[in-house]
Each structure stands twice: as structure tokens, then as C-alpha cells.
Amino acid sequence: MSYTAWILLTASLVGLSCGFVGTLLILRRMAMMADAISHTVLLGIVAAFLVTRELSGIHMLIGAVAAGLLTAVLVQWFQSRGVQQDASIGVVFTTLFAIGVILIATQAGNAHLDVKHALMGEITFVPWNKVALPGIGEIPEATLILVIVLTVVAAVIVAFYKEWKITSFDPALAASIGIPVTLMHYVFMSLVSITTVASFDAVGAIMVVAMLITPAAAAYLWTDRLSLMMGLSGIFGVVAAVAGYYMAVWLDTSISGSMAFATGIVFLFSFVCSPKHGLLARYLRPQPAVSDRVGQQ
């Protein structure tokens, strides 16, 4: 495959994984948790580096996932003590992210680990870091990891589809029929963390947040069916990845930034043109006559 094809494939895998997970984030009204985890995983990555002094390996994934779960646990703990959810998220993610930034500045200054790379990523380097697979040949390591993560995310969502559906729409009903709501919450936070970590190195925190929230929010405007919403969210993520890449080439600018911007364009199109909730649909929808309104009163 060509250099461009590997970049597009990697970005599309990010769009699919984030699109599937992001749908549940939107339905659970936890969109800002995506922002929080995508930043706090930096602390886990730095901590893993300080322990091992290596910038690659399974320990980086473990550290980042642990940081993501720590974020979810702390947010949940603060909420249980009466702090509002948005305030809990803001306090936890800014504090943990700040600790990560301080550790980079003071302890990891000589390593290829910096705040700019963490925020924006460097997807153009993805095709150069390859691993050899028997019978397949060499493929980029980031692409392989994202394929594995997408497979795991899809398998877990399909295996517990009914549980995700009930716990997302009515947690009280789920608890009353014996579904372990708390356990499902932390399993879901693990999926968010794994997806974020897998995407983090290639595309950075900004694009991870954009891919987790915006395509899912756009899909929410088009349908009320969960399965269709997930499919549309994944498709929108891929469309934004491809369109953003060619936009970046045309403007000679940041690829990840352009892909994040493309997700905004997709949402804007959906906001205007979706058949049920779009602005045009509301404008063109027949309004009840004055006599009908009076009769209803």
C-alpha cells in the first residue's frame, strides 16, 4: 500500500472505533468524559515512561488505560459526594492533565515526548513505524493496534448490545432487572480508554475528542435507532478522516487538525439537512393552522 493509503486507513480506523464508542457517550450524556480521558491518558503514558524509560510497548497501553480508569473513578467518586458531573470532570481532567504536563517538562525533557505531539499527534509518521506479520508482511504498528482495538470494541458492543442499550437509556430499569450497571459503566470506560489510547499517538488528543463526539452527535440527528446511529457515526468518522486528509494536502496544514475540522463540517451538514431534526426540515414542516391551535386549546 502507498504512504497515503496507510494514513487514510489509520485515520479511518480511528473514525470507526471512536464513532462506535462515541455513540454511547452521547446517549449517556457523557460527551465531556471523552475530552477528559483523551487528556488524562497523557499522565499514564508519562508515568509508564518514567518507570520503564521506553516509549513503546504494552506498558504504555497499560499506563494510559489505568489513567483513563482513574479519571472515571475519581469523577464518579466526586459525583457520589454531591459534586455536579460537569464540575467533577473539569476538576479531575485539568488536574491530572496538568500533572502529566509538569512531569513531561521536568522529567521527560530529553525524550521524544512533548505536549504539542500529545495534543496534535503526528499521523504522517505512522507509515514509517512498521511491524512484520507472518503471511501479511510489514504494516504500520499504529494501524495494527487500531485494527485490534476496533475488533475488541465491536465484539464487546455486539456481545452486550442489549445491556448497553438499556443502561444507556434507563439505568434505573437496568438495575431493577439485575443488570450490573456499575460494572457496565467501568467496562464502558475501559473501552473509551483503550480507544483513546490507541488513537492518541497517531492523531493526538484534539482529533480523538473530535472523533469521539462530533460524528456521534451528527448521527444522533439522523436516526433514533441505536444500531443505525452507530453505523452512521462510524461512516461519518471515516468521511471526516478522508475529507480532512485531502483538505490538509490542499491547504498544506495539519492533517489531524483538518480531520477534526472536517468532523465539524459533517455535523453542520447534519444540523441543517437531517430529515427529522435539521433546520431545513423544521422550516419546511407544515405548521398547524390557527384554527387548529384554537381547537386544541
PDB file of C-alpha atoms in Angstrom:
ATOM      1  CA  MET A   1       0.000   0.000   0.000  1.00  0.00           C
ATOM      2  CA  SER A   2       1.079   3.567  -0.629  1.00  0.00           C
ATOM      3  CA  TYR A   3       2.064   6.115   2.000  1.00  0.00           C
ATOM      4  CA  THR A   4      -1.235   7.972   1.578  1.00  0.00           C
ATOM      5  CA  ALA A   5      -3.277   4.780   1.779  1.00  0.00           C
ATOM      6  CA  TRP A   6      -1.758   3.859   5.157  1.00  0.00           C
ATOM      7  CA  ILE A   7      -2.554   7.303   6.553  1.00  0.00           C
ATOM      8  CA  LEU A   8      -6.135   7.144   5.278  1.00  0.00           C
ATOM      9  CA  LEU A   9      -6.608   3.592   6.596  1.00  0.00           C
ATOM     10  CA  THR A  10      -5.248   4.508  10.017  1.00  0.00           C
ATOM     11  CA  ALA A  11      -7.405   7.625  10.275  1.00  0.00           C
ATOM     12  CA  SER A  12     -10.465   5.679   9.094  1.00  0.00           C
ATOM     13  CA  LEU A  13      -9.894   3.057  11.803  1.00  0.00           C
ATOM     14  CA  VAL A  14      -9.797   5.876  14.347  1.00  0.00           C
ATOM     15  CA  GLY A  15     -13.066   7.210  12.915  1.00  0.00           C
ATOM     16  CA  LEU A  16     -14.780   3.823  13.127  1.00  0.00           C
ATOM     17  CA  SER A  17     -13.622   2.966  16.666  1.00  0.00           C
ATOM     18  CA  CYS A  18     -14.368   6.411  18.044  1.00  0.00           C
ATOM     19  CA  GLY A  19     -17.678   6.540  16.181  1.00  0.00           C
ATOM     20  CA  PHE A  20     -18.978   3.339  17.782  1.00  0.00           C
ATOM     21  CA  VAL A  21     -17.861   4.277  21.305  1.00  0.00           C
ATOM     22  CA  GLY A  22     -18.861   7.917  20.881  1.00  0.00           C
ATOM     23  CA  THR A  23     -22.487   6.996  20.213  1.00  0.00           C
ATOM     24  CA  LEU A  24     -22.801   5.507  23.693  1.00  0.00           C
ATOM     25  CA  LEU A  25     -21.030   8.539  25.160  1.00  0.00           C
ATOM     26  CA  ILE A  26     -23.584  10.857  23.567  1.00  0.00           C
ATOM     27  CA  LEU A  27     -26.551   8.754  24.675  1.00  0.00           C
ATOM     28  CA  ARG A  28     -25.204   8.558  28.227  1.00  0.00           C
ATOM     29  CA  ARG A  29     -24.682  12.350  28.238  1.00  0.00           C
ATOM     30  CA  MET A  30     -21.011  11.855  28.980  1.00  0.00           C
ATOM     31  CA  ALA A  31     -19.509  13.641  25.984  1.00  0.00           C
ATOM     32  CA  MET A  32     -17.069  15.617  28.120  1.00  0.00           C
ATOM     33  CA  MET A  33     -15.638  12.383  29.520  1.00  0.00           C
ATOM     34  CA  ALA A  34     -14.096  11.909  26.076  1.00  0.00           C
ATOM     35  CA  ASP A  35     -12.290  15.221  26.464  1.00  0.00           C
ATOM     36  CA  ALA A  36     -11.219  14.316  29.980  1.00  0.00           C
ATOM     37  CA  ILE A  37      -9.867  10.844  29.202  1.00  0.00           C
ATOM     38  CA  SER A  38      -8.150  11.938  25.987  1.00  0.00           C
ATOM     39  CA  HIS A  39      -6.120  14.396  28.075  1.00  0.00           C
ATOM     40  CA  THR A  40      -5.565  12.409  31.269  1.00  0.00           C
ATOM     41  CA  VAL A  41      -4.121   9.411  29.412  1.00  0.00           C
ATOM     42  CA  LEU A  42      -1.085  11.658  28.990  1.00  0.00           C
ATOM     43  CA  LEU A  43      -0.378  11.161  32.698  1.00  0.00           C
ATOM     44  CA  GLY A  44      -0.489   7.378  32.276  1.00  0.00           C
ATOM     45  CA  ILE A  45       1.825   7.495  29.275  1.00  0.00           C
ATOM     46  CA  VAL A  46       4.351   9.700  31.095  1.00  0.00           C
ATOM     47  CA  ALA A  47       4.177   7.539  34.228  1.00  0.00           C
ATOM     48  CA  ALA A  48       4.801   4.390  32.179  1.00  0.00           C
ATOM     49  CA  PHE A  49       7.787   6.069  30.501  1.00  0.00           C
ATOM     50  CA  LEU A  50       9.268   7.171  33.819  1.00  0.00           C
ATOM     51  CA  VAL A  51       9.046   3.609  35.143  1.00  0.00           C
ATOM     52  CA  THR A  52      10.426   1.814  32.066  1.00  0.00           C
ATOM     53  CA  ARG A  53      12.304   4.581  30.206  1.00  0.00           C
ATOM     54  CA  GLU A  54      10.876   3.208  26.950  1.00  0.00           C
ATOM     55  CA  LEU A  55       8.451   4.959  24.612  1.00  0.00           C
ATOM     56  CA  SER A  56       6.865   1.854  23.123  1.00  0.00           C
ATOM     57  CA  GLY A  57       5.467  -1.382  24.444  1.00  0.00           C
ATOM     58  CA  ILE A  58       2.460  -2.805  26.231  1.00  0.00           C
ATOM     59  CA  HIS A  59       3.360  -0.875  29.391  1.00  0.00           C
ATOM     60  CA  MET A  60       2.367   2.374  27.648  1.00  0.00           C
ATOM     61  CA  LEU A  61      -1.092   0.971  26.928  1.00  0.00           C
ATOM     62  CA  ILE A  62      -1.457  -0.288  30.494  1.00  0.00           C
ATOM     63  CA  GLY A  63      -0.421   3.059  31.962  1.00  0.00           C
ATOM     64  CA  ALA A  64      -2.768   5.037  29.727  1.00  0.00           C
ATOM     65  CA  VAL A  65      -5.749   2.752  30.375  1.00  0.00           C
ATOM     66  CA  ALA A  66      -5.064   2.957  34.112  1.00  0.00           C
ATOM     67  CA  ALA A  67      -5.100   6.762  33.870  1.00  0.00           C
ATOM     68  CA  GLY A  68      -8.397   6.642  31.980  1.00  0.00           C
ATOM     69  CA  LEU A  69      -9.969   4.399  34.591  1.00  0.00           C
ATOM     70  CA  LEU A  70      -8.592   6.591  37.371  1.00  0.00           C
ATOM     71  CA  THR A  71     -10.335   9.542  35.724  1.00  0.00           C
ATOM     72  CA  ALA A  72     -13.647   7.672  35.608  1.00  0.00           C
ATOM     73  CA  VAL A  73     -13.331   6.518  39.235  1.00  0.00           C
ATOM     74  CA  LEU A  74     -12.488   9.990  40.543  1.00  0.00           C
ATOM     75  CA  VAL A  75     -15.317  11.623  38.577  1.00  0.00           C
ATOM     76  CA  GLN A  76     -17.763   9.012  39.904  1.00  0.00           C
ATOM     77  CA  TRP A  77     -16.445   9.474  43.457  1.00  0.00           C
ATOM     78  CA  PHE A  78     -16.852  13.246  43.369  1.00  0.00           C
ATOM     79  CA  GLN A  79     -20.383  12.845  41.988  1.00  0.00           C
ATOM     80  CA  SER A  80     -21.274  10.481  44.826  1.00  0.00           C
ATOM     81  CA  ARG A  81     -20.127  13.216  47.240  1.00  0.00           C
ATOM     82  CA  GLY A  82     -22.529  15.754  45.741  1.00  0.00           C
ATOM     83  CA  VAL A  83     -20.326  17.485  43.163  1.00  0.00           C
ATOM     84  CA  GLN A  84     -22.049  18.069  39.800  1.00  0.00           C
ATOM     85  CA  GLN A  85     -20.878  15.890  36.910  1.00  0.00           C
ATOM     86  CA  ASP A  86     -19.518  18.696  34.743  1.00  0.00           C
ATOM     87  CA  ALA A  87     -17.643  20.192  37.700  1.00  0.00           C
ATOM     88  CA  SER A  88     -16.230  16.772  38.624  1.00  0.00           C
ATOM     89  CA  ILE A  89     -14.988  16.197  35.088  1.00  0.00           C
ATOM     90  CA  GLY A  90     -13.453  19.670  34.906  1.00  0.00           C
ATOM     91  CA  VAL A  91     -11.590  19.337  38.203  1.00  0.00           C
ATOM     92  CA  VAL A  92     -10.294  15.810  37.574  1.00  0.00           C
ATOM     93  CA  PHE A  93      -9.182  16.156  33.979  1.00  0.00           C
ATOM     94  CA  THR A  94      -7.461  19.530  34.370  1.00  0.00           C
ATOM     95  CA  THR A  95      -5.605  18.351  37.475  1.00  0.00           C
ATOM     96  CA  LEU A  96      -4.408  15.037  36.045  1.00  0.00           C
ATOM     97  CA  PHE A  97      -3.504  16.605  32.698  1.00  0.00           C
ATOM     98  CA  ALA A  98      -1.551  19.333  34.468  1.00  0.00           C
ATOM     99  CA  ILE A  99       0.386  16.715  36.426  1.00  0.00           C
ATOM    100  CA  GLY A 100       1.238  14.982  33.145  1.00  0.00           C
ATOM    101  CA  VAL A 101       2.442  18.247  31.584  1.00  0.00           C
ATOM    102  CA  ILE A 102       4.601  19.024  34.642  1.00  0.00           C
ATOM    103  CA  LEU A 103       6.155  15.539  34.553  1.00  0.00           C
ATOM    104  CA  ILE A 104       6.976  15.923  30.847  1.00  0.00           C
ATOM    105  CA  ALA A 105       8.608  19.302  31.450  1.00  0.00           C
ATOM    106  CA  THR A 106      10.624  18.209  34.482  1.00  0.00           C
ATOM    107  CA  GLN A 107      11.301  14.504  33.992  1.00  0.00           C
ATOM    108  CA  ALA A 108      10.997  13.658  30.288  1.00  0.00           C
ATOM    109  CA  GLY A 109      12.547  16.667  28.604  1.00  0.00           C
ATOM    110  CA  ASN A 110      15.124  14.640  26.667  1.00  0.00           C
ATOM    111  CA  ALA A 111      12.631  12.081  25.356  1.00  0.00           C
ATOM    112  CA  HIS A 112      10.522  12.315  22.198  1.00  0.00           C
ATOM    113  CA  LEU A 113       7.523  13.167  24.296  1.00  0.00           C
ATOM    114  CA  ASP A 114       6.054  16.649  24.299  1.00  0.00           C
ATOM    115  CA  VAL A 115       2.751  18.435  24.846  1.00  0.00           C
ATOM    116  CA  LYS A 116       2.366  19.526  21.203  1.00  0.00           C
ATOM    117  CA  HIS A 117       2.761  15.926  19.986  1.00  0.00           C
ATOM    118  CA  ALA A 118       0.262  14.778  22.615  1.00  0.00           C
ATOM    119  CA  LEU A 119      -2.346  17.334  21.542  1.00  0.00           C
ATOM    120  CA  MET A 120      -1.990  17.167  17.744  1.00  0.00           C
ATOM    121  CA  GLY A 121      -0.323  13.785  17.125  1.00  0.00           C
ATOM    122  CA  GLU A 122       1.733  13.119  14.029  1.00  0.00           C
ATOM    123  CA  ILE A 123      -0.153  10.842  11.688  1.00  0.00           C
ATOM    124  CA  THR A 124       2.343  11.482   8.876  1.00  0.00           C
ATOM    125  CA  PHE A 125       4.894   9.348  10.757  1.00  0.00           C
ATOM    126  CA  VAL A 126       2.554   6.352  11.054  1.00  0.00           C
ATOM    127  CA  PRO A 127       3.641   4.581   7.817  1.00  0.00           C
ATOM    128  CA  TRP A 128       7.323   4.586   8.870  1.00  0.00           C
ATOM    129  CA  ASN A 129       6.984   2.618  12.115  1.00  0.00           C
ATOM    130  CA  LYS A 130       6.174  -0.875  10.836  1.00  0.00           C
ATOM    131  CA  VAL A 131       5.993  -4.397  12.230  1.00  0.00           C
ATOM    132  CA  ALA A 132       6.262  -7.664  10.277  1.00  0.00           C
ATOM    133  CA  LEU A 133       3.352 -10.125  10.377  1.00  0.00           C
ATOM    134  CA  PRO A 134       3.665 -13.723   9.124  1.00  0.00           C
ATOM    135  CA  GLY A 135       1.842 -14.166   5.821  1.00  0.00           C
ATOM    136  CA  ILE A 136       0.929 -10.492   5.585  1.00  0.00           C
ATOM    137  CA  GLY A 137       4.200  -8.603   5.538  1.00  0.00           C
ATOM    138  CA  GLU A 138       5.015  -5.235   7.065  1.00  0.00           C
ATOM    139  CA  ILE A 139       2.241  -2.935   8.220  1.00  0.00           C
ATOM    140  CA  PRO A 140       2.352   0.200  10.411  1.00  0.00           C
ATOM    141  CA  GLU A 141       2.269  -0.617  14.116  1.00  0.00           C
ATOM    142  CA  ALA A 142      -0.405   2.029  14.791  1.00  0.00           C
ATOM    143  CA  THR A 143      -2.641   0.519  12.094  1.00  0.00           C
ATOM    144  CA  LEU A 144      -2.275  -2.971  13.572  1.00  0.00           C
ATOM    145  CA  ILE A 145      -3.123  -1.718  17.065  1.00  0.00           C
ATOM    146  CA  LEU A 146      -6.182   0.125  15.771  1.00  0.00           C
ATOM    147  CA  VAL A 147      -7.400  -2.986  13.916  1.00  0.00           C
ATOM    148  CA  ILE A 148      -7.148  -4.965  17.158  1.00  0.00           C
ATOM    149  CA  VAL A 149      -8.911  -2.231  19.145  1.00  0.00           C
ATOM    150  CA  LEU A 150     -11.706  -1.910  16.584  1.00  0.00           C
ATOM    151  CA  THR A 151     -12.219  -5.683  16.710  1.00  0.00           C
ATOM    152  CA  VAL A 152     -12.376  -5.664  20.524  1.00  0.00           C
ATOM    153  CA  VAL A 153     -14.733  -2.661  20.634  1.00  0.00           C
ATOM    154  CA  ALA A 154     -17.078  -4.151  18.032  1.00  0.00           C
ATOM    155  CA  ALA A 155     -17.078  -7.552  19.761  1.00  0.00           C
ATOM    156  CA  VAL A 156     -17.869  -6.117  23.208  1.00  0.00           C
ATOM    157  CA  ILE A 157     -20.619  -3.862  21.854  1.00  0.00           C
ATOM    158  CA  VAL A 158     -22.245  -6.710  19.908  1.00  0.00           C
ATOM    159  CA  ALA A 159     -21.917  -9.198  22.789  1.00  0.00           C
ATOM    160  CA  PHE A 160     -23.630  -6.876  25.276  1.00  0.00           C
ATOM    161  CA  TYR A 161     -25.751  -4.866  22.861  1.00  0.00           C
ATOM    162  CA  LYS A 162     -29.000  -5.181  24.850  1.00  0.00           C
ATOM    163  CA  GLU A 163     -27.221  -4.277  28.093  1.00  0.00           C
ATOM    164  CA  TRP A 164     -25.630  -1.200  26.519  1.00  0.00           C
ATOM    165  CA  LYS A 165     -28.993  -0.155  25.146  1.00  0.00           C
ATOM    166  CA  ILE A 166     -30.862  -0.462  28.454  1.00  0.00           C
ATOM    167  CA  THR A 167     -28.136   1.069  30.634  1.00  0.00           C
ATOM    168  CA  SER A 168     -27.763   4.000  28.233  1.00  0.00           C
ATOM    169  CA  PHE A 169     -31.460   4.881  28.071  1.00  0.00           C
ATOM    170  CA  ASP A 170     -32.739   3.796  31.513  1.00  0.00           C
ATOM    171  CA  PRO A 171     -30.109   2.860  34.152  1.00  0.00           C
ATOM    172  CA  ALA A 172     -32.786   2.506  36.846  1.00  0.00           C
ATOM    173  CA  LEU A 173     -34.671  -0.100  34.800  1.00  0.00           C
ATOM    174  CA  ALA A 174     -31.395  -1.894  34.053  1.00  0.00           C
ATOM    175  CA  ALA A 175     -30.594  -2.109  37.772  1.00  0.00           C
ATOM    176  CA  SER A 176     -34.106  -3.330  38.603  1.00  0.00           C
ATOM    177  CA  ILE A 177     -33.820  -6.295  36.215  1.00  0.00           C
ATOM    178  CA  GLY A 178     -30.431  -7.343  37.528  1.00  0.00           C
ATOM    179  CA  ILE A 179     -28.002  -5.773  35.057  1.00  0.00           C
ATOM    180  CA  PRO A 180     -24.794  -4.707  36.876  1.00  0.00           C
ATOM    181  CA  VAL A 181     -24.954  -1.019  35.940  1.00  0.00           C
ATOM    182  CA  THR A 182     -21.768  -0.027  37.787  1.00  0.00           C
ATOM    183  CA  LEU A 183     -19.771  -2.853  36.217  1.00  0.00           C
ATOM    184  CA  MET A 184     -21.079  -1.959  32.754  1.00  0.00           C
ATOM    185  CA  HIS A 185     -20.088   1.658  33.388  1.00  0.00           C
ATOM    186  CA  TYR A 186     -16.481   0.752  34.125  1.00  0.00           C
ATOM    187  CA  VAL A 187     -16.336  -1.707  31.227  1.00  0.00           C
ATOM    188  CA  PHE A 188     -17.513   1.123  29.000  1.00  0.00           C
ATOM    189  CA  MET A 189     -14.924   3.499  30.490  1.00  0.00           C
ATOM    190  CA  SER A 190     -12.313   0.834  29.703  1.00  0.00           C
ATOM    191  CA  LEU A 191     -13.477   0.797  26.073  1.00  0.00           C
ATOM    192  CA  VAL A 192     -13.243   4.595  25.940  1.00  0.00           C
ATOM    193  CA  SER A 193      -9.755   4.481  27.452  1.00  0.00           C
ATOM    194  CA  ILE A 194      -8.499   1.757  25.109  1.00  0.00           C
ATOM    195  CA  THR A 195      -9.918   3.522  22.059  1.00  0.00           C
ATOM    196  CA  THR A 196      -8.426   6.836  23.172  1.00  0.00           C
ATOM    197  CA  VAL A 197      -5.004   5.328  23.844  1.00  0.00           C
ATOM    198  CA  ALA A 198      -4.903   3.514  20.511  1.00  0.00           C
ATOM    199  CA  SER A 199      -5.733   6.740  18.671  1.00  0.00           C
ATOM    200  CA  PHE A 200      -3.691   9.053  20.869  1.00  0.00           C
ATOM    201  CA  ASP A 201      -0.195   8.538  19.463  1.00  0.00           C
ATOM    202  CA  ALA A 202      -1.219   8.746  15.819  1.00  0.00           C
ATOM    203  CA  VAL A 203      -3.682  11.622  15.826  1.00  0.00           C
ATOM    204  CA  GLY A 204      -3.371  13.359  19.200  1.00  0.00           C
ATOM    205  CA  ALA A 205      -5.910  14.397  21.802  1.00  0.00           C
ATOM    206  CA  ILE A 206      -7.696  17.023  19.692  1.00  0.00           C
ATOM    207  CA  MET A 207      -8.711  14.617  16.937  1.00  0.00           C
ATOM    208  CA  VAL A 208      -9.629  11.900  19.441  1.00  0.00           C
ATOM    209  CA  VAL A 209     -12.105  14.271  21.098  1.00  0.00           C
ATOM    210  CA  ALA A 210     -13.466  15.374  17.720  1.00  0.00           C
ATOM    211  CA  MET A 211     -13.892  11.789  16.504  1.00  0.00           C
ATOM    212  CA  LEU A 212     -15.498  10.590  19.740  1.00  0.00           C
ATOM    213  CA  ILE A 213     -18.087  13.356  19.980  1.00  0.00           C
ATOM    214  CA  THR A 214     -18.852  15.063  16.673  1.00  0.00           C
ATOM    215  CA  PRO A 215     -19.695  12.143  14.317  1.00  0.00           C
ATOM    216  CA  ALA A 216     -21.883  10.586  17.026  1.00  0.00           C
ATOM    217  CA  ALA A 217     -23.649  13.905  17.625  1.00  0.00           C
ATOM    218  CA  ALA A 218     -24.235  14.198  13.868  1.00  0.00           C
ATOM    219  CA  ALA A 219     -25.605  10.641  13.669  1.00  0.00           C
ATOM    220  CA  TYR A 220     -27.949  11.399  16.578  1.00  0.00           C
ATOM    221  CA  LEU A 221     -29.672  13.989  14.363  1.00  0.00           C
ATOM    222  CA  TRP A 222     -30.438  11.434  11.646  1.00  0.00           C
ATOM    223  CA  THR A 223     -31.977   8.484  13.494  1.00  0.00           C
ATOM    224  CA  ASP A 224     -33.395   7.237  16.799  1.00  0.00           C
ATOM    225  CA  ARG A 225     -32.261   3.612  16.281  1.00  0.00           C
ATOM    226  CA  LEU A 226     -29.110   2.738  18.209  1.00  0.00           C
ATOM    227  CA  SER A 227     -27.684   0.287  15.670  1.00  0.00           C
ATOM    228  CA  LEU A 228     -28.208   2.692  12.771  1.00  0.00           C
ATOM    229  CA  MET A 229     -26.829   5.554  14.847  1.00  0.00           C
ATOM    230  CA  MET A 230     -23.617   3.614  15.486  1.00  0.00           C
ATOM    231  CA  GLY A 231     -23.278   2.749  11.808  1.00  0.00           C
ATOM    232  CA  LEU A 232     -23.797   6.353  10.718  1.00  0.00           C
ATOM    233  CA  SER A 233     -21.372   7.593  13.364  1.00  0.00           C
ATOM    234  CA  GLY A 234     -18.664   5.253  12.065  1.00  0.00           C
ATOM    235  CA  ILE A 235     -19.343   6.300   8.462  1.00  0.00           C
ATOM    236  CA  PHE A 236     -19.222   9.986   9.383  1.00  0.00           C
ATOM    237  CA  GLY A 237     -15.902   9.395  11.129  1.00  0.00           C
ATOM    238  CA  VAL A 238     -14.416   7.777   8.020  1.00  0.00           C
ATOM    239  CA  VAL A 239     -15.775  10.528   5.752  1.00  0.00           C
ATOM    240  CA  ALA A 240     -14.265  13.192   8.008  1.00  0.00           C
ATOM    241  CA  ALA A 241     -10.913  11.383   8.067  1.00  0.00           C
ATOM    242  CA  VAL A 242     -10.678  11.121   4.276  1.00  0.00           C
ATOM    243  CA  ALA A 243     -12.010  14.625   3.601  1.00  0.00           C
ATOM    244  CA  GLY A 244      -9.754  16.110   6.273  1.00  0.00           C
ATOM    245  CA  TYR A 245      -6.653  14.491   4.795  1.00  0.00           C
ATOM    246  CA  TYR A 246      -7.235  15.908   1.327  1.00  0.00           C
ATOM    247  CA  MET A 247      -8.142  19.273   2.839  1.00  0.00           C
ATOM    248  CA  ALA A 248      -4.796  19.271   4.689  1.00  0.00           C
ATOM    249  CA  VAL A 249      -2.919  18.397   1.487  1.00  0.00           C
ATOM    250  CA  TRP A 250      -4.720  21.170  -0.391  1.00  0.00           C
ATOM    251  CA  LEU A 251      -4.071  23.800   2.309  1.00  0.00           C
ATOM    252  CA  ASP A 252      -0.652  22.419   3.344  1.00  0.00           C
ATOM    253  CA  THR A 253      -1.606  22.354   7.015  1.00  0.00           C
ATOM    254  CA  SER A 254      -2.032  19.953   9.954  1.00  0.00           C
ATOM    255  CA  ILE A 255      -3.631  16.651   8.941  1.00  0.00           C
ATOM    256  CA  SER A 256      -5.127  15.910  12.363  1.00  0.00           C
ATOM    257  CA  GLY A 257      -6.406  19.465  12.680  1.00  0.00           C
ATOM    258  CA  SER A 258      -8.038  19.283   9.258  1.00  0.00           C
ATOM    259  CA  MET A 259      -9.687  15.955  10.095  1.00  0.00           C
ATOM    260  CA  ALA A 260     -11.060  17.438  13.315  1.00  0.00           C
ATOM    261  CA  PHE A 261     -12.353  20.425  11.328  1.00  0.00           C
ATOM    262  CA  ALA A 262     -13.982  18.039   8.825  1.00  0.00           C
ATOM    263  CA  THR A 263     -15.996  16.432  11.637  1.00  0.00           C
ATOM    264  CA  GLY A 264     -17.412  19.892  12.348  1.00  0.00           C
ATOM    265  CA  ILE A 265     -18.438  20.259   8.707  1.00  0.00           C
ATOM    266  CA  VAL A 266     -20.177  16.872   8.855  1.00  0.00           C
ATOM    267  CA  PHE A 267     -22.071  17.949  11.968  1.00  0.00           C
ATOM    268  CA  LEU A 268     -23.037  21.288  10.420  1.00  0.00           C
ATOM    269  CA  PHE A 269     -24.396  19.498   7.336  1.00  0.00           C
ATOM    270  CA  SER A 270     -26.402  17.142   9.560  1.00  0.00           C
ATOM    271  CA  PHE A 271     -27.650  20.018  11.699  1.00  0.00           C
ATOM    272  CA  VAL A 272     -29.013  21.733   8.616  1.00  0.00           C
ATOM    273  CA  CYS A 273     -30.135  18.823   6.439  1.00  0.00           C
ATOM    274  CA  SER A 274     -31.210  15.914   8.670  1.00  0.00           C
ATOM    275  CA  PRO A 275     -34.823  14.969   7.866  1.00  0.00           C
ATOM    276  CA  LYS A 276     -36.141  14.992  11.425  1.00  0.00           C
ATOM    277  CA  HIS A 277     -34.119  17.461  13.489  1.00  0.00           C
ATOM    278  CA  GLY A 278     -32.492  19.595  10.787  1.00  0.00           C
ATOM    279  CA  LEU A 279     -33.120  23.294  10.368  1.00  0.00           C
ATOM    280  CA  LEU A 280     -34.473  22.863   6.841  1.00  0.00           C
ATOM    281  CA  ALA A 281     -36.875  20.136   7.943  1.00  0.00           C
ATOM    282  CA  ARG A 282     -38.211  22.334  10.725  1.00  0.00           C
ATOM    283  CA  TYR A 283     -38.558  25.272   8.366  1.00  0.00           C
ATOM    284  CA  LEU A 284     -40.327  23.239   5.667  1.00  0.00           C
ATOM    285  CA  ARG A 285     -42.527  21.256   8.048  1.00  0.00           C
ATOM    286  CA  PRO A 286     -46.181  22.370   7.717  1.00  0.00           C
ATOM    287  CA  GLN A 287     -47.283  24.466  10.679  1.00  0.00           C
ATOM    288  CA  PRO A 288     -50.720  23.841  12.228  1.00  0.00           C
ATOM    289  CA  ALA A 289     -53.387  26.323  11.183  1.00  0.00           C
ATOM    290  CA  VAL A 290     -54.554  28.989  13.634  1.00  0.00           C
ATOM    291  CA  SER A 291     -57.994  27.350  13.857  1.00  0.00           C
ATOM    292  CA  ASP A 292     -56.366  24.017  14.735  1.00  0.00           C
ATOM    293  CA  ARG A 293     -54.386  25.668  17.522  1.00  0.00           C
ATOM    294  CA  VAL A 294     -57.529  27.291  18.905  1.00  0.00           C
ATOM    295  CA  GLY A 295     -59.388  23.980  18.736  1.00  0.00           C
ATOM    296  CA  GLN A 296     -56.591  22.224  20.601  1.00  0.00           C
ATOM    297  CA  GLN A 297     -56.755  24.836  23.335  1.00  0.00           C
TER     298      GLN A 297
END
